[in-house]
Amino acid sequence: MPNAYISGTGGYVPEQIVTNDDLRDGYGIDTTHDWIVKRTGIEARRFAPEGTCSADLAVPAARKAIANAGLTEADVDMIVFATLSPKHAFPGDGVLLQEKLGLCEQGRFIPAMDLRNQCSGFLYGLAAASSMVQSGMVRHVLLVGGETHSAALDLSTRGRTVSSLFGDGAGAVIVSPTDEDRGIRGWYLGADGRFADVLCQKVWDMSKRPFFPVPEGREGPGRVEPEMMWAHMEGRQVFKNAVERMIQVLVSACWDQKIDLADIDLFCFHQANMRINQMVAQTMGIPEEKLIHNIQKYGNTTAATIPLLLAEAEESGRLVRGMKVACVAFGSGFTWGSAILDW
Ligand code: UT7
């Protein structure tokens, strides 16, 4: 069985920079730069222009990852797309990306799979992609995490707790086989469905007839009420569980891999809140210099945070061949995961 490794990385964020002051001055949100920085570490985020979906953001990220792997689009055998902000209810963004990359024109009707594991989506995708590569059934999997949150944020004072956190972007990696002694050594995933309501966006409810609610005293096909359009988050509960689960899943990974935390050269934590990551690092005695962040400039880009981190770290020379890397994520579901990689 070959090892599966990340042979290429790429990232893309839209041009428009929205600072914390822009949230206040441009959108009229009652907030301050200091409040957001103090609680989250976020200084700015990117917003995609109208007419752009997550698959559009994924195109340049995917192209960079493919080129970085020394491949062409025609070498990709499968697409795995992790997002919580797909363009439509269905089909998923994986098929949109396949078409946008020009694969259909080339007669490359490769499988395209969507994953809905929110902030843990990239690590769930890495587990799926590496297993498929190791099985020998596919060679090069294009794994993408991409989000366009800005379309679905309540950019008003009412929604400030959630809307100040999220930004748009995409990160991509290529997962390939190798006979070398390197690659994705193990992945560790978990979920706790008891917390499904604590962080969610319930635009519709397929258990109801009709699946959009009908306002009281009215008849008809139903309609989306504003509170159904935006994400609901019980922030403190998410924070507390995130710290606990991230520690647990990182310890499990080290235990299973028979390595010490000190053996890890670089920690790529999901970027939900810098304070969550600092608390995990402090609790575990991880030195600050081994942690990398992009939340200051991009906010929480959900499924895109880890592949964006990897792409930027590789591009800047912070992440080099031979390093041992730990990726850890936690998010809606609750879902969580970790992966240990020899780069
Ligand atoms: O990918 C996973 C997604 N999410 C997370 O991991 C988030 C985890 N949770 C958190 O990071 C924190 O809970 C937040 C940063 C979201 C919020 O911090 P908090 O310390 O839990 O604040 P809070 O929600 O308890 O709100 C405290 C106060 C409230 O005002 P009152 O009721 O005390 O007057 C909020 O209305 O802060 C207010 N507030 C804000 N003020 C200025 C909430 N958001 C803002 C804001 N600007 N953006």
mmCIF file of C-alpha atoms and ligand atoms in Angstrom:
data_model
loop_
_atom_site.group_PDB
_atom_site.id
_atom_site.type_symbol
_atom_site.label_atom_id
_atom_site.label_comp_id
_atom_site.label_asym_id
_atom_site.label_seq_id
_atom_site.Cartn_x
_atom_site.Cartn_y
_atom_site.Cartn_z
ATOM 1 C CA MET A 1 0.000 0.000 0.000
ATOM 2 C CA PRO A 2 1.509 3.388 -0.944
ATOM 3 C CA ASN A 3 1.703 6.289 1.486
ATOM 4 C CA ALA A 4 -0.527 9.261 0.745
ATOM 5 C CA TYR A 5 1.066 12.701 0.940
ATOM 6 C CA ILE A 6 0.252 16.289 0.102
ATOM 7 C CA SER A 7 2.076 16.880 -3.160
ATOM 8 C CA GLY A 8 0.847 20.434 -3.784
ATOM 9 C CA THR A 9 -0.859 23.331 -2.005
ATOM 10 C CA GLY A 10 -2.611 26.508 -3.165
ATOM 11 C CA GLY A 11 -4.732 29.246 -1.702
ATOM 12 C CA TYR A 12 -6.856 32.132 -2.855
ATOM 13 C CA VAL A 13 -8.679 34.949 -1.082
ATOM 14 C CA PRO A 14 -10.819 37.611 -2.770
ATOM 15 C CA GLU A 15 -9.381 41.108 -3.089
ATOM 16 C CA GLN A 16 -11.792 43.104 -0.939
ATOM 17 C CA ILE A 17 -10.338 43.605 2.538
ATOM 18 C CA VAL A 18 -12.935 44.375 5.211
ATOM 19 C CA THR A 19 -11.365 45.683 8.403
ATOM 20 C CA ASN A 20 -13.031 45.782 11.789
ATOM 21 C CA ASP A 21 -13.421 49.544 11.330
ATOM 22 C CA ASP A 22 -15.152 48.851 7.994
ATOM 23 C CA LEU A 23 -17.717 46.703 9.832
ATOM 24 C CA ARG A 24 -18.466 49.713 12.012
ATOM 25 C CA ASP A 25 -18.174 52.521 9.458
ATOM 26 C CA GLY A 26 -19.265 50.728 6.280
ATOM 27 C CA TYR A 27 -21.990 48.452 7.615
ATOM 28 C CA GLY A 28 -23.053 50.491 10.648
ATOM 29 C CA ILE A 29 -22.405 47.663 13.105
ATOM 30 C CA ASP A 30 -22.071 48.747 16.725
ATOM 31 C CA THR A 31 -18.632 47.225 17.300
ATOM 32 C CA THR A 32 -15.026 48.244 17.807
ATOM 33 C CA HIS A 33 -11.690 47.064 16.464
ATOM 34 C CA ASP A 34 -10.525 46.560 20.043
ATOM 35 C CA TRP A 35 -13.492 44.322 20.991
ATOM 36 C CA ILE A 36 -12.997 42.040 18.019
ATOM 37 C CA VAL A 37 -9.199 41.852 18.326
ATOM 38 C CA LYS A 38 -9.282 41.276 22.066
ATOM 39 C CA ARG A 39 -11.853 38.452 21.879
ATOM 40 C CA THR A 40 -10.821 36.785 18.602
ATOM 41 C CA GLY A 41 -7.531 38.114 17.212
ATOM 42 C CA ILE A 42 -9.291 39.083 13.955
ATOM 43 C CA GLU A 43 -8.193 42.372 12.351
ATOM 44 C CA ALA A 44 -9.702 41.955 8.878
ATOM 45 C CA ARG A 45 -11.410 39.481 6.585
ATOM 46 C CA ARG A 46 -11.981 39.194 2.820
ATOM 47 C CA PHE A 47 -15.384 39.430 1.139
ATOM 48 C CA ALA A 48 -16.043 38.011 -2.327
ATOM 49 C CA PRO A 49 -17.850 40.179 -4.874
ATOM 50 C CA GLU A 50 -21.499 39.551 -5.744
ATOM 51 C CA GLY A 51 -21.776 36.780 -8.321
ATOM 52 C CA THR A 52 -18.856 34.768 -6.896
ATOM 53 C CA CYS A 53 -19.443 31.393 -5.286
ATOM 54 C CA SER A 54 -17.164 29.086 -3.298
ATOM 55 C CA ALA A 55 -16.309 27.067 -6.433
ATOM 56 C CA ASP A 56 -15.122 30.305 -8.118
ATOM 57 C CA LEU A 57 -12.761 30.995 -5.221
ATOM 58 C CA ALA A 58 -11.589 27.390 -5.427
ATOM 59 C CA VAL A 59 -10.483 27.666 -9.083
ATOM 60 C CA PRO A 60 -7.280 29.717 -8.536
ATOM 61 C CA ALA A 61 -6.511 27.798 -5.338
ATOM 62 C CA ALA A 62 -6.888 24.475 -7.164
ATOM 63 C CA ARG A 63 -4.807 25.637 -10.141
ATOM 64 C CA LYS A 64 -1.976 26.690 -7.811
ATOM 65 C CA ALA A 65 -2.099 23.365 -5.945
ATOM 66 C CA ILE A 66 -2.070 21.375 -9.192
ATOM 67 C CA ALA A 67 0.889 23.348 -10.571
ATOM 68 C CA ASN A 68 2.674 23.178 -7.216
ATOM 69 C CA ALA A 69 2.352 19.376 -7.351
ATOM 70 C CA GLY A 70 3.962 19.397 -10.804
ATOM 71 C CA LEU A 71 0.718 18.189 -12.380
ATOM 72 C CA THR A 72 -1.850 19.478 -14.856
ATOM 73 C CA GLU A 73 -5.648 19.533 -14.518
ATOM 74 C CA ALA A 74 -5.783 16.349 -16.620
ATOM 75 C CA ASP A 75 -3.872 14.435 -13.906
ATOM 76 C CA VAL A 76 -6.540 14.981 -11.248
ATOM 77 C CA ASP A 77 -8.536 11.777 -10.651
ATOM 78 C CA MET A 78 -11.084 13.038 -8.171
ATOM 79 C CA ILE A 79 -12.391 16.210 -6.509
ATOM 80 C CA VAL A 80 -13.382 16.407 -2.850
ATOM 81 C CA PHE A 81 -14.964 19.744 -1.962
ATOM 82 C CA ALA A 82 -15.554 20.712 1.670
ATOM 83 C CA THR A 83 -17.814 23.709 2.217
ATOM 84 C CA LEU A 84 -20.699 24.918 4.347
ATOM 85 C CA SER A 85 -21.464 27.657 1.846
ATOM 86 C CA PRO A 86 -22.169 25.843 -1.437
ATOM 87 C CA LYS A 87 -23.788 27.838 -4.201
ATOM 88 C CA HIS A 88 -27.005 25.802 -4.131
ATOM 89 C CA ALA A 89 -28.806 23.275 -1.946
ATOM 90 C CA PHE A 90 -27.838 20.829 -4.676
ATOM 91 C CA PRO A 91 -25.847 19.920 -6.673
ATOM 92 C CA GLY A 92 -22.720 20.503 -4.627
ATOM 93 C CA ASP A 93 -19.773 22.734 -5.472
ATOM 94 C CA GLY A 94 -17.551 19.765 -6.446
ATOM 95 C CA VAL A 95 -19.234 19.392 -9.833
ATOM 96 C CA LEU A 96 -19.211 23.177 -10.316
ATOM 97 C CA LEU A 97 -15.461 23.201 -9.730
ATOM 98 C CA GLN A 98 -14.947 20.290 -12.140
ATOM 99 C CA GLU A 99 -16.684 22.261 -14.887
ATOM 100 C CA LYS A 100 -14.941 25.560 -14.016
ATOM 101 C CA LEU A 101 -11.536 23.873 -14.197
ATOM 102 C CA GLY A 102 -12.310 22.893 -17.773
ATOM 103 C CA LEU A 103 -12.243 19.166 -17.019
ATOM 104 C CA CYS A 104 -15.561 18.462 -18.768
ATOM 105 C CA GLU A 105 -14.258 20.102 -21.954
ATOM 106 C CA GLN A 106 -11.304 17.729 -21.809
ATOM 107 C CA GLY A 107 -13.613 14.739 -21.371
ATOM 108 C CA ARG A 108 -12.303 14.239 -17.825
ATOM 109 C CA PHE A 109 -15.543 13.229 -16.112
ATOM 110 C CA ILE A 110 -13.837 12.453 -12.825
ATOM 111 C CA PRO A 111 -15.859 11.897 -9.640
ATOM 112 C CA ALA A 112 -16.640 14.972 -7.553
ATOM 113 C CA MET A 113 -17.723 14.620 -3.951
ATOM 114 C CA ASP A 114 -18.959 17.253 -1.501
ATOM 115 C CA LEU A 115 -18.379 17.113 2.238
ATOM 116 C CA ARG A 116 -20.497 18.904 4.800
ATOM 117 C CA ASN A 117 -18.399 18.893 7.931
ATOM 118 C CA GLN A 118 -18.044 22.635 8.356
ATOM 119 C CA CYS A 119 -14.856 23.711 10.151
ATOM 120 C CA SER A 120 -13.655 20.083 10.276
ATOM 121 C CA GLY A 121 -14.431 19.604 6.571
ATOM 122 C CA PHE A 122 -10.836 19.762 5.398
ATOM 123 C CA LEU A 123 -9.675 17.093 7.859
ATOM 124 C CA TYR A 124 -12.656 14.846 7.059
ATOM 125 C CA GLY A 125 -11.704 15.358 3.404
ATOM 126 C CA LEU A 126 -8.062 14.543 4.096
ATOM 127 C CA ALA A 127 -9.152 11.301 5.756
ATOM 128 C CA ALA A 128 -11.313 10.379 2.748
ATOM 129 C CA ALA A 129 -8.743 11.428 0.142
ATOM 130 C CA SER A 130 -5.764 9.728 1.782
ATOM 131 C CA SER A 131 -7.729 6.490 2.257
ATOM 132 C CA MET A 132 -8.790 6.471 -1.379
ATOM 133 C CA VAL A 133 -5.252 7.169 -2.577
ATOM 134 C CA GLN A 134 -3.828 4.443 -0.334
ATOM 135 C CA SER A 135 -6.423 1.994 -1.634
ATOM 136 C CA GLY A 136 -4.900 2.423 -5.088
ATOM 137 C CA MET A 137 -8.262 3.255 -6.684
ATOM 138 C CA VAL A 138 -7.267 6.869 -7.452
ATOM 139 C CA ARG A 139 -3.903 8.601 -7.724
ATOM 140 C CA HIS A 140 -4.293 12.371 -7.394
ATOM 141 C CA VAL A 141 -7.185 13.804 -5.376
ATOM 142 C CA LEU A 142 -7.867 17.539 -5.479
ATOM 143 C CA LEU A 143 -9.103 18.370 -1.981
ATOM 144 C CA VAL A 144 -10.563 21.843 -1.541
ATOM 145 C CA GLY A 145 -11.988 23.827 1.339
ATOM 146 C CA GLY A 146 -13.803 26.916 0.091
ATOM 147 C CA GLU A 147 -16.296 29.350 1.590
ATOM 148 C CA THR A 148 -18.276 32.449 0.661
ATOM 149 C CA HIS A 149 -19.607 33.356 4.074
ATOM 150 C CA SER A 150 -20.105 37.029 3.282
ATOM 151 C CA ALA A 151 -23.341 36.352 1.392
ATOM 152 C CA ALA A 152 -24.951 34.815 4.463
ATOM 153 C CA LEU A 153 -23.821 37.053 7.324
ATOM 154 C CA ASP A 154 -26.213 39.294 9.211
ATOM 155 C CA LEU A 155 -24.073 42.411 8.758
ATOM 156 C CA SER A 156 -25.972 44.436 11.342
ATOM 157 C CA THR A 157 -25.593 45.032 15.075
ATOM 158 C CA ARG A 158 -28.112 42.215 15.683
ATOM 159 C CA GLY A 159 -25.751 39.716 14.039
ATOM 160 C CA ARG A 160 -22.443 41.185 15.183
ATOM 161 C CA THR A 161 -21.301 38.223 17.321
ATOM 162 C CA VAL A 162 -21.278 35.901 14.303
ATOM 163 C CA SER A 163 -20.729 38.320 11.429
ATOM 164 C CA SER A 164 -17.517 39.761 12.861
ATOM 165 C CA LEU A 165 -15.928 36.296 12.796
ATOM 166 C CA PHE A 166 -16.234 34.992 9.245
ATOM 167 C CA GLY A 167 -14.535 35.659 5.917
ATOM 168 C CA ASP A 168 -14.267 34.226 2.407
ATOM 169 C CA GLY A 169 -11.461 32.189 0.854
ATOM 170 C CA ALA A 170 -10.366 28.854 -0.536
ATOM 171 C CA GLY A 171 -7.477 26.497 0.052
ATOM 172 C CA ALA A 172 -6.589 23.415 -1.969
ATOM 173 C CA VAL A 173 -4.203 20.494 -1.729
ATOM 174 C CA ILE A 174 -3.387 17.546 -3.952
ATOM 175 C CA VAL A 175 -3.238 14.197 -2.172
ATOM 176 C CA SER A 176 -1.018 11.775 -4.098
ATOM 177 C CA PRO A 177 0.578 8.336 -3.616
ATOM 178 C CA THR A 178 4.260 7.881 -2.803
ATOM 179 C CA ASP A 179 6.581 5.018 -1.978
ATOM 180 C CA GLU A 180 8.724 7.377 0.089
ATOM 181 C CA ASP A 181 8.612 7.221 3.878
ATOM 182 C CA ARG A 182 6.511 10.346 4.362
ATOM 183 C CA GLY A 183 2.941 11.595 4.171
ATOM 184 C CA ILE A 184 -0.307 11.503 6.119
ATOM 185 C CA ARG A 185 0.544 9.226 9.029
ATOM 186 C CA GLY A 186 -2.871 9.165 10.613
ATOM 187 C CA TRP A 187 -6.169 10.981 10.958
ATOM 188 C CA TYR A 188 -8.465 11.066 13.950
ATOM 189 C CA LEU A 189 -12.065 12.229 13.642
ATOM 190 C CA GLY A 190 -14.983 12.656 16.012
ATOM 191 C CA ALA A 191 -18.496 14.061 16.229
ATOM 192 C CA ASP A 192 -21.126 14.736 18.892
ATOM 193 C CA GLY A 193 -24.592 15.237 17.415
ATOM 194 C CA ARG A 194 -26.048 16.293 20.768
ATOM 195 C CA PHE A 195 -24.691 19.755 19.966
ATOM 196 C CA ALA A 196 -26.198 20.044 16.474
ATOM 197 C CA ASP A 197 -28.299 23.060 17.538
ATOM 198 C CA VAL A 198 -25.481 24.998 19.194
ATOM 199 C CA LEU A 199 -23.823 26.120 15.953
ATOM 200 C CA CYS A 200 -26.073 25.851 12.914
ATOM 201 C CA GLN A 201 -27.740 27.583 10.009
ATOM 202 C CA LYS A 202 -31.259 26.221 9.619
ATOM 203 C CA VAL A 203 -32.339 27.853 6.400
ATOM 204 C CA TRP A 204 -34.950 25.146 5.865
ATOM 205 C CA ASP A 205 -36.357 22.104 7.644
ATOM 206 C CA MET A 206 -37.042 19.090 5.401
ATOM 207 C CA SER A 207 -39.029 17.424 8.185
ATOM 208 C CA LYS A 208 -41.710 20.112 7.794
ATOM 209 C CA ARG A 209 -44.409 20.509 5.129
ATOM 210 C CA PRO A 210 -43.693 22.951 3.568
ATOM 211 C CA PHE A 211 -40.000 22.899 4.363
ATOM 212 C CA PHE A 212 -39.895 26.689 4.763
ATOM 213 C CA PRO A 213 -42.051 27.832 7.676
ATOM 214 C CA VAL A 214 -45.406 29.481 7.037
ATOM 215 C CA PRO A 215 -45.717 32.587 9.232
ATOM 216 C CA GLU A 216 -48.516 32.328 11.782
ATOM 217 C CA GLY A 217 -51.899 33.317 10.442
ATOM 218 C CA ARG A 218 -50.767 32.943 6.838
ATOM 219 C CA GLU A 219 -51.083 30.297 4.167
ATOM 220 C CA GLY A 220 -48.950 29.374 1.218
ATOM 221 C CA PRO A 221 -45.626 27.749 0.432
ATOM 222 C CA GLY A 222 -43.771 29.309 3.349
ATOM 223 C CA ARG A 223 -40.875 31.715 3.337
ATOM 224 C CA VAL A 224 -37.459 32.164 4.873
ATOM 225 C CA GLU A 225 -37.636 34.289 7.985
ATOM 226 C CA PRO A 226 -34.547 36.472 8.576
ATOM 227 C CA GLU A 227 -33.550 34.523 11.691
ATOM 228 C CA MET A 228 -33.483 31.330 9.580
ATOM 229 C CA MET A 229 -31.055 32.867 7.084
ATOM 230 C CA TRP A 230 -28.217 33.508 9.498
ATOM 231 C CA ALA A 231 -26.017 31.198 11.501
ATOM 232 C CA HIS A 232 -26.974 30.651 15.110
ATOM 233 C CA MET A 233 -24.096 30.223 17.563
ATOM 234 C CA GLU A 234 -23.884 29.767 21.307
ATOM 235 C CA GLY A 235 -20.377 31.174 21.389
ATOM 236 C CA ARG A 236 -19.260 30.288 24.904
ATOM 237 C CA GLN A 237 -20.360 26.681 24.600
ATOM 238 C CA VAL A 238 -18.565 26.396 21.259
ATOM 239 C CA PHE A 239 -15.428 27.946 22.755
ATOM 240 C CA LYS A 240 -15.350 25.597 25.754
ATOM 241 C CA ASN A 241 -15.993 22.446 23.697
ATOM 242 C CA ALA A 242 -13.491 23.511 21.048
ATOM 243 C CA VAL A 243 -10.672 23.779 23.592
ATOM 244 C CA GLU A 244 -11.536 20.416 25.188
ATOM 245 C CA ARG A 245 -11.989 18.485 21.944
ATOM 246 C CA MET A 246 -8.946 19.956 20.215
ATOM 247 C CA ILE A 247 -6.745 18.960 23.146
ATOM 248 C CA GLN A 248 -8.277 15.475 23.251
ATOM 249 C CA VAL A 249 -7.924 14.784 19.543
ATOM 250 C CA LEU A 250 -4.349 16.051 19.467
ATOM 251 C CA VAL A 251 -3.374 13.899 22.444
ATOM 252 C CA SER A 252 -5.054 10.857 20.799
ATOM 253 C CA ALA A 253 -3.107 11.482 17.600
ATOM 254 C CA CYS A 254 0.232 11.698 19.440
ATOM 255 C CA TRP A 255 -0.591 8.612 21.515
ATOM 256 C CA ASP A 256 -1.550 6.582 18.454
ATOM 257 C CA GLN A 257 1.492 7.751 16.484
ATOM 258 C CA LYS A 258 3.756 7.135 19.489
ATOM 259 C CA ILE A 259 5.186 10.643 19.267
ATOM 260 C CA ASP A 260 5.681 13.442 21.789
ATOM 261 C CA LEU A 261 4.156 16.867 21.257
ATOM 262 C CA ALA A 262 7.718 18.171 21.191
ATOM 263 C CA ASP A 263 8.383 16.070 18.048
ATOM 264 C CA ILE A 264 5.898 18.224 16.113
ATOM 265 C CA ASP A 265 7.477 21.121 14.223
ATOM 266 C CA LEU A 266 4.350 22.985 13.114
ATOM 267 C CA PHE A 267 0.784 23.168 14.427
ATOM 268 C CA CYS A 268 -1.930 24.149 11.938
ATOM 269 C CA PHE A 269 -5.036 24.716 14.016
ATOM 270 C CA HIS A 270 -8.399 25.642 12.535
ATOM 271 C CA GLN A 271 -8.797 29.419 12.677
ATOM 272 C CA ALA A 272 -12.074 30.010 14.552
ATOM 273 C CA ASN A 273 -10.679 32.212 17.269
ATOM 274 C CA MET A 274 -7.038 32.929 18.052
ATOM 275 C CA ARG A 275 -7.860 32.772 21.761
ATOM 276 C CA ILE A 276 -9.108 29.172 21.400
ATOM 277 C CA ASN A 277 -5.837 28.191 19.737
ATOM 278 C CA GLN A 278 -3.727 30.060 22.285
ATOM 279 C CA MET A 279 -5.595 28.369 25.126
ATOM 280 C CA VAL A 280 -5.031 24.929 23.573
ATOM 281 C CA ALA A 281 -1.352 25.752 23.030
ATOM 282 C CA GLN A 282 -0.866 27.125 26.547
ATOM 283 C CA THR A 283 -2.636 24.169 28.157
ATOM 284 C CA MET A 284 -0.464 21.720 26.248
ATOM 285 C CA GLY A 285 2.784 23.661 26.560
ATOM 286 C CA ILE A 286 3.123 24.246 22.811
ATOM 287 C CA PRO A 287 5.490 27.170 22.142
ATOM 288 C CA GLU A 288 3.876 30.122 20.315
ATOM 289 C CA GLU A 289 6.459 29.968 17.526
ATOM 290 C CA LYS A 290 5.245 26.523 16.442
ATOM 291 C CA LEU A 291 1.698 27.815 15.856
ATOM 292 C CA ILE A 292 0.730 29.497 12.610
ATOM 293 C CA HIS A 293 -2.266 31.775 12.142
ATOM 294 C CA ASN A 294 -4.105 33.506 9.332
ATOM 295 C CA ILE A 295 -7.190 34.530 11.287
ATOM 296 C CA GLN A 296 -5.801 38.059 11.816
ATOM 297 C CA LYS A 297 -6.139 38.830 8.108
ATOM 298 C CA TYR A 298 -8.843 36.418 6.890
ATOM 299 C CA GLY A 299 -11.142 35.767 9.883
ATOM 300 C CA ASN A 300 -12.657 32.295 10.098
ATOM 301 C CA THR A 301 -12.776 30.822 6.596
ATOM 302 C CA THR A 302 -14.188 27.523 7.950
ATOM 303 C CA ALA A 303 -13.184 24.600 5.657
ATOM 304 C CA ALA A 304 -10.531 26.779 4.014
ATOM 305 C CA THR A 305 -8.505 27.723 7.100
ATOM 306 C CA ILE A 306 -6.124 24.734 7.244
ATOM 307 C CA PRO A 307 -5.381 24.370 3.494
ATOM 308 C CA LEU A 308 -4.841 28.150 3.324
ATOM 309 C CA LEU A 309 -2.429 27.922 6.260
ATOM 310 C CA LEU A 310 -0.536 25.067 4.612
ATOM 311 C CA ALA A 311 -0.339 26.897 1.275
ATOM 312 C CA GLU A 312 0.931 30.141 2.795
ATOM 313 C CA ALA A 313 3.381 28.369 5.098
ATOM 314 C CA GLU A 314 4.812 26.408 2.191
ATOM 315 C CA GLU A 315 5.038 29.484 -0.026
ATOM 316 C CA SER A 316 6.831 31.513 2.639
ATOM 317 C CA GLY A 317 9.283 28.718 3.443
ATOM 318 C CA ARG A 318 7.859 28.245 6.954
ATOM 319 C CA LEU A 319 6.785 24.701 6.044
ATOM 320 C CA VAL A 320 9.492 22.572 4.438
ATOM 321 C CA ARG A 321 10.098 18.951 3.534
ATOM 322 C CA GLY A 322 10.904 16.773 6.527
ATOM 323 C CA MET A 323 8.786 18.678 9.046
ATOM 324 C CA LYS A 324 6.250 16.921 11.240
ATOM 325 C CA VAL A 325 2.937 18.760 11.096
ATOM 326 C CA ALA A 326 -0.179 18.477 13.281
ATOM 327 C CA CYS A 327 -3.495 19.779 11.942
ATOM 328 C CA VAL A 328 -6.431 20.117 14.338
ATOM 329 C CA ALA A 329 -9.981 21.373 13.785
ATOM 330 C CA PHE A 330 -13.283 21.743 15.623
ATOM 331 C CA GLY A 331 -16.627 23.066 14.488
ATOM 332 C CA SER A 332 -20.342 22.764 13.920
ATOM 333 C CA GLY A 333 -21.899 19.368 14.478
ATOM 334 C CA PHE A 334 -19.990 19.263 16.754
ATOM 335 C CA THR A 335 -17.307 17.668 14.618
ATOM 336 C CA TRP A 336 -13.565 17.632 15.153
ATOM 337 C CA GLY A 337 -10.422 16.029 13.869
ATOM 338 C CA SER A 338 -6.652 15.928 13.762
ATOM 339 C CA ALA A 339 -4.043 14.635 11.355
ATOM 340 C CA ILE A 340 -0.317 14.013 11.680
ATOM 341 C CA LEU A 341 1.751 14.529 8.543
ATOM 342 C CA ASP A 342 5.415 14.079 7.693
ATOM 343 C CA TRP A 343 5.806 16.790 5.073
HETATM 344 O O1 UT7 B 1 -15.589 27.561 13.750
HETATM 345 C C1 UT7 B 1 -16.329 27.480 14.948
HETATM 346 C C2 UT7 B 1 -17.078 28.736 15.064
HETATM 347 N N1 UT7 B 1 -17.096 29.538 16.198
HETATM 348 C C3 UT7 B 1 -16.270 29.582 17.254
HETATM 349 O O2 UT7 B 1 -15.375 28.840 17.480
HETATM 350 C C4 UT7 B 1 -16.577 30.704 18.207
HETATM 351 C C5 UT7 B 1 -16.364 30.372 19.639
HETATM 352 N N2 UT7 B 1 -16.817 31.443 20.509
HETATM 353 C C6 UT7 B 1 -16.164 32.628 20.566
HETATM 354 O O3 UT7 B 1 -15.144 32.795 19.931
HETATM 355 C C7 UT7 B 1 -16.722 33.706 21.479
HETATM 356 O O4 UT7 B 1 -17.829 33.208 22.171
HETATM 357 C C8 UT7 B 1 -17.116 35.000 20.712
HETATM 358 C C9 UT7 B 1 -15.855 35.707 20.278
HETATM 359 C C10 UT7 B 1 -17.966 34.647 19.516
HETATM 360 C C11 UT7 B 1 -17.911 35.917 21.606
HETATM 361 O O5 UT7 B 1 -17.164 36.233 22.763
HETATM 362 P P1 UT7 B 1 -17.874 36.162 24.212
HETATM 363 O O6 UT7 B 1 -16.873 36.596 25.182
HETATM 364 O O7 UT7 B 1 -18.432 34.777 24.349
HETATM 365 O O8 UT7 B 1 -18.974 37.261 24.066
HETATM 366 P P2 UT7 B 1 -20.566 37.137 24.283
HETATM 367 O O9 UT7 B 1 -21.204 36.487 23.106
HETATM 368 O O10 UT7 B 1 -20.851 36.555 25.624
HETATM 369 O O11 UT7 B 1 -20.978 38.648 24.301
HETATM 370 C C12 UT7 B 1 -20.488 39.572 25.301
HETATM 371 C C13 UT7 B 1 -20.972 40.956 24.940
HETATM 372 C C14 UT7 B 1 -22.447 41.002 24.588
HETATM 373 O O12 UT7 B 1 -22.967 42.237 25.049
HETATM 374 P P3 UT7 B 1 -23.791 42.319 26.408
HETATM 375 O O13 UT7 B 1 -24.955 41.399 26.230
HETATM 376 O O14 UT7 B 1 -22.835 41.878 27.463
HETATM 377 O O15 UT7 B 1 -24.135 43.775 26.478
HETATM 378 C C15 UT7 B 1 -22.465 40.985 23.089
HETATM 379 O O16 UT7 B 1 -23.624 41.575 22.542
HETATM 380 O O17 UT7 B 1 -20.303 41.417 23.758
HETATM 381 C C16 UT7 B 1 -21.253 41.823 22.783
HETATM 382 N N3 UT7 B 1 -20.740 41.564 21.456
HETATM 383 C C17 UT7 B 1 -20.040 42.466 20.753
HETATM 384 N N4 UT7 B 1 -19.666 43.717 21.028
HETATM 385 C C18 UT7 B 1 -18.965 44.386 20.094
HETATM 386 C C19 UT7 B 1 -20.849 40.426 20.720
HETATM 387 N N5 UT7 B 1 -20.234 40.586 19.532
HETATM 388 C C20 UT7 B 1 -19.734 41.855 19.521
HETATM 389 C C21 UT7 B 1 -19.006 42.597 18.584
HETATM 390 N N6 UT7 B 1 -18.640 43.866 18.918
HETATM 391 N N7 UT7 B 1 -18.648 42.096 17.397
#
